[in-house]
Amino acid sequence: VNLLIVDECHYCSGEHGYSTIMKNFYHRLPAEKRPRVLGLTASPLVNVKIDVDDERLGQMLDTLEKTLDSSVASLSKIGVANNDGVISEDSGYVRRE
């Protein structure tokens, strides 16, 4: 296996099956034998409260990246959207390189 594709990768947290697979199989392999991981999602974070701050969003994304042994890439800001699906201009997490 050279490439592991994880659809709906935002579920890769807690005790979800994706997270269990990554912990019990992927991360136990020597780094040079691990496949590359491509995680796909339209919603990188689930169960986020509307009042979560950018620091906490960053921590949650860091955890997702660590679990997937990957880096988040996005074409737009990542944040908590209101009921209309709009992320406020003064909020939202933008990963710094």
JSON list of C-alpha atoms in Angstrom, two decimals:
[
{"chain": "A", "resi": 1, "resn": "VAL", "atom": "CA", "xyz": [0.00, 0.00, 0.00]},
{"chain": "A", "resi": 2, "resn": "ASN", "atom": "CA", "xyz": [1.49, 3.32, -1.08]},
{"chain": "A", "resi": 3, "resn": "LEU", "atom": "CA", "xyz": [-1.50, 5.60, -0.54]},
{"chain": "A", "resi": 4, "resn": "LEU", "atom": "CA", "xyz": [-4.21, 5.43, 2.11]},
{"chain": "A", "resi": 5, "resn": "ILE", "atom": "CA", "xyz": [-7.28, 7.50, 1.22]},
{"chain": "A", "resi": 6, "resn": "VAL", "atom": "CA", "xyz": [-9.57, 8.36, 4.12]},
{"chain": "A", "resi": 7, "resn": "ASP", "atom": "CA", "xyz": [-12.91, 9.85, 3.07]},
{"chain": "A", "resi": 8, "resn": "GLU", "atom": "CA", "xyz": [-14.78, 11.84, 5.73]},
{"chain": "A", "resi": 9, "resn": "CYS", "atom": "CA", "xyz": [-11.48, 12.04, 7.63]},
{"chain": "A", "resi": 10, "resn": "HIS", "atom": "CA", "xyz": [-12.95, 14.44, 10.19]},
{"chain": "A", "resi": 11, "resn": "TYR", "atom": "CA", "xyz": [-14.20, 11.30, 11.94]},
{"chain": "A", "resi": 12, "resn": "CYS", "atom": "CA", "xyz": [-10.60, 10.32, 12.65]},
{"chain": "A", "resi": 13, "resn": "SER", "atom": "CA", "xyz": [-10.78, 11.30, 16.32]},
{"chain": "A", "resi": 14, "resn": "GLY", "atom": "CA", "xyz": [-11.65, 9.79, 19.66]},
{"chain": "A", "resi": 15, "resn": "GLU", "atom": "CA", "xyz": [-12.60, 6.12, 19.46]},
{"chain": "A", "resi": 16, "resn": "HIS", "atom": "CA", "xyz": [-13.98, 6.20, 15.91]},
{"chain": "A", "resi": 17, "resn": "GLY", "atom": "CA", "xyz": [-12.94, 3.28, 13.72]},
{"chain": "A", "resi": 18, "resn": "TYR", "atom": "CA", "xyz": [-10.72, 5.48, 11.54]},
{"chain": "A", "resi": 19, "resn": "SER", "atom": "CA", "xyz": [-8.80, 6.67, 14.58]},
{"chain": "A", "resi": 20, "resn": "THR", "atom": "CA", "xyz": [-8.47, 3.12, 15.88]},
{"chain": "A", "resi": 21, "resn": "ILE", "atom": "CA", "xyz": [-7.07, 1.91, 12.56]},
{"chain": "A", "resi": 22, "resn": "MET", "atom": "CA", "xyz": [-4.53, 4.73, 12.51]},
{"chain": "A", "resi": 23, "resn": "LYS", "atom": "CA", "xyz": [-3.42, 4.10, 16.12]},
{"chain": "A", "resi": 24, "resn": "ASN", "atom": "CA", "xyz": [-3.37, 0.31, 16.04]},
{"chain": "A", "resi": 25, "resn": "PHE", "atom": "CA", "xyz": [-1.95, -0.27, 12.58]},
{"chain": "A", "resi": 26, "resn": "TYR", "atom": "CA", "xyz": [-0.61, 2.78, 10.75]},
{"chain": "A", "resi": 27, "resn": "HIS", "atom": "CA", "xyz": [1.35, 4.43, 13.58]},
{"chain": "A", "resi": 28, "resn": "ARG", "atom": "CA", "xyz": [2.88, 1.09, 14.63]},
{"chain": "A", "resi": 29, "resn": "LEU", "atom": "CA", "xyz": [4.65, 0.76, 11.28]},
{"chain": "A", "resi": 30, "resn": "PRO", "atom": "CA", "xyz": [8.16, 2.17, 10.91]},
{"chain": "A", "resi": 31, "resn": "ALA", "atom": "CA", "xyz": [7.89, 5.63, 9.32]},
{"chain": "A", "resi": 32, "resn": "GLU", "atom": "CA", "xyz": [9.59, 4.51, 6.10]},
{"chain": "A", "resi": 33, "resn": "LYS", "atom": "CA", "xyz": [7.01, 1.74, 5.60]},
{"chain": "A", "resi": 34, "resn": "ARG", "atom": "CA", "xyz": [3.91, 3.87, 6.15]},
{"chain": "A", "resi": 35, "resn": "PRO", "atom": "CA", "xyz": [1.80, 4.79, 3.13]},
{"chain": "A", "resi": 36, "resn": "ARG", "atom": "CA", "xyz": [1.05, 8.43, 2.40]},
{"chain": "A", "resi": 37, "resn": "VAL", "atom": "CA", "xyz": [-2.33, 9.54, 3.70]},
{"chain": "A", "resi": 38, "resn": "LEU", "atom": "CA", "xyz": [-4.87, 11.62, 1.80]},
{"chain": "A", "resi": 39, "resn": "GLY", "atom": "CA", "xyz": [-7.74, 12.61, 4.06]},
{"chain": "A", "resi": 40, "resn": "LEU", "atom": "CA", "xyz": [-10.79, 14.16, 2.41]},
{"chain": "A", "resi": 41, "resn": "THR", "atom": "CA", "xyz": [-13.59, 16.10, 4.08]},
{"chain": "A", "resi": 42, "resn": "ALA", "atom": "CA", "xyz": [-15.86, 19.06, 3.55]},
{"chain": "A", "resi": 43, "resn": "SER", "atom": "CA", "xyz": [-15.96, 19.70, 7.30]},
{"chain": "A", "resi": 44, "resn": "PRO", "atom": "CA", "xyz": [-12.53, 19.24, 8.93]},
{"chain": "A", "resi": 45, "resn": "LEU", "atom": "CA", "xyz": [-13.90, 19.54, 12.45]},
{"chain": "A", "resi": 46, "resn": "VAL", "atom": "CA", "xyz": [-17.08, 18.05, 13.87]},
{"chain": "A", "resi": 47, "resn": "ASN", "atom": "CA", "xyz": [-18.92, 18.82, 17.08]},
{"chain": "A", "resi": 48, "resn": "VAL", "atom": "CA", "xyz": [-17.43, 22.31, 17.33]},
{"chain": "A", "resi": 49, "resn": "LYS", "atom": "CA", "xyz": [-19.35, 24.79, 19.46]},
{"chain": "A", "resi": 50, "resn": "ILE", "atom": "CA", "xyz": [-20.09, 28.20, 17.93]},
{"chain": "A", "resi": 51, "resn": "ASP", "atom": "CA", "xyz": [-18.08, 30.01, 20.63]},
{"chain": "A", "resi": 52, "resn": "VAL", "atom": "CA", "xyz": [-14.84, 28.00, 20.27]},
{"chain": "A", "resi": 53, "resn": "ASP", "atom": "CA", "xyz": [-11.80, 30.24, 19.89]},
{"chain": "A", "resi": 54, "resn": "ASP", "atom": "CA", "xyz": [-9.12, 30.10, 17.21]},
{"chain": "A", "resi": 55, "resn": "GLU", "atom": "CA", "xyz": [-6.55, 28.62, 19.60]},
{"chain": "A", "resi": 56, "resn": "ARG", "atom": "CA", "xyz": [-8.82, 25.64, 20.32]},
{"chain": "A", "resi": 57, "resn": "LEU", "atom": "CA", "xyz": [-9.56, 25.22, 16.61]},
{"chain": "A", "resi": 58, "resn": "GLY", "atom": "CA", "xyz": [-5.81, 25.08, 16.02]},
{"chain": "A", "resi": 59, "resn": "GLN", "atom": "CA", "xyz": [-5.41, 22.42, 18.70]},
{"chain": "A", "resi": 60, "resn": "MET", "atom": "CA", "xyz": [-8.18, 20.33, 17.18]},
{"chain": "A", "resi": 61, "resn": "LEU", "atom": "CA", "xyz": [-6.63, 20.58, 13.72]},
{"chain": "A", "resi": 62, "resn": "ASP", "atom": "CA", "xyz": [-3.22, 19.69, 15.14]},
{"chain": "A", "resi": 63, "resn": "THR", "atom": "CA", "xyz": [-4.72, 16.54, 16.66]},
{"chain": "A", "resi": 64, "resn": "LEU", "atom": "CA", "xyz": [-6.34, 15.61, 13.35]},
{"chain": "A", "resi": 65, "resn": "GLU", "atom": "CA", "xyz": [-3.04, 16.16, 11.53]},
{"chain": "A", "resi": 66, "resn": "LYS", "atom": "CA", "xyz": [-1.15, 14.06, 14.05]},
{"chain": "A", "resi": 67, "resn": "THR", "atom": "CA", "xyz": [-3.65, 11.21, 13.86]},
{"chain": "A", "resi": 68, "resn": "LEU", "atom": "CA", "xyz": [-3.58, 11.22, 10.05]},
{"chain": "A", "resi": 69, "resn": "ASP", "atom": "CA", "xyz": [0.18, 11.90, 9.87]},
{"chain": "A", "resi": 70, "resn": "SER", "atom": "CA", "xyz": [-0.76, 14.65, 7.40]},
{"chain": "A", "resi": 71, "resn": "SER", "atom": "CA", "xyz": [-1.09, 18.41, 7.01]},
{"chain": "A", "resi": 72, "resn": "VAL", "atom": "CA", "xyz": [-4.33, 20.31, 6.58]},
{"chain": "A", "resi": 73, "resn": "ALA", "atom": "CA", "xyz": [-4.67, 22.13, 3.27]},
{"chain": "A", "resi": 74, "resn": "SER", "atom": "CA", "xyz": [-7.65, 24.34, 2.56]},
{"chain": "A", "resi": 75, "resn": "LEU", "atom": "CA", "xyz": [-8.63, 26.85, -0.09]},
{"chain": "A", "resi": 76, "resn": "SER", "atom": "CA", "xyz": [-10.50, 28.99, 2.42]},
{"chain": "A", "resi": 77, "resn": "LYS", "atom": "CA", "xyz": [-10.64, 29.81, 6.09]},
{"chain": "A", "resi": 78, "resn": "ILE", "atom": "CA", "xyz": [-11.52, 27.08, 8.53]},
{"chain": "A", "resi": 79, "resn": "GLY", "atom": "CA", "xyz": [-13.89, 28.23, 11.23]},
{"chain": "A", "resi": 80, "resn": "VAL", "atom": "CA", "xyz": [-17.30, 27.85, 12.73]},
{"chain": "A", "resi": 81, "resn": "ALA", "atom": "CA", "xyz": [-20.06, 28.87, 10.35]},
{"chain": "A", "resi": 82, "resn": "ASN", "atom": "CA", "xyz": [-23.30, 30.48, 11.43]},
{"chain": "A", "resi": 83, "resn": "ASN", "atom": "CA", "xyz": [-26.70, 28.98, 10.53]},
{"chain": "A", "resi": 84, "resn": "ASP", "atom": "CA", "xyz": [-26.38, 30.41, 7.02]},
{"chain": "A", "resi": 85, "resn": "GLY", "atom": "CA", "xyz": [-23.04, 28.67, 6.47]},
{"chain": "A", "resi": 86, "resn": "VAL", "atom": "CA", "xyz": [-21.03, 31.90, 6.62]},
{"chain": "A", "resi": 87, "resn": "ILE", "atom": "CA", "xyz": [-17.75, 32.18, 8.53]},
{"chain": "A", "resi": 88, "resn": "SER", "atom": "CA", "xyz": [-17.39, 35.62, 10.09]},
{"chain": "A", "resi": 89, "resn": "GLU", "atom": "CA", "xyz": [-14.64, 37.85, 8.66]},
{"chain": "A", "resi": 90, "resn": "ASP", "atom": "CA", "xyz": [-13.22, 38.41, 12.15]},
{"chain": "A", "resi": 91, "resn": "SER", "atom": "CA", "xyz": [-13.13, 34.74, 13.13]},
{"chain": "A", "resi": 92, "resn": "GLY", "atom": "CA", "xyz": [-11.98, 31.50, 11.66]},
{"chain": "A", "resi": 93, "resn": "TYR", "atom": "CA", "xyz": [-8.73, 29.65, 11.85]},
{"chain": "A", "resi": 94, "resn": "VAL", "atom": "CA", "xyz": [-6.15, 30.09, 9.13]},
{"chain": "A", "resi": 95, "resn": "ARG", "atom": "CA", "xyz": [-3.15, 27.78, 9.34]},
{"chain": "A", "resi": 96, "resn": "ARG", "atom": "CA", "xyz": [0.18, 29.59, 9.28]},
{"chain": "A", "resi": 97, "resn": "GLU", "atom": "CA", "xyz": [3.07, 27.98, 7.46]}
]
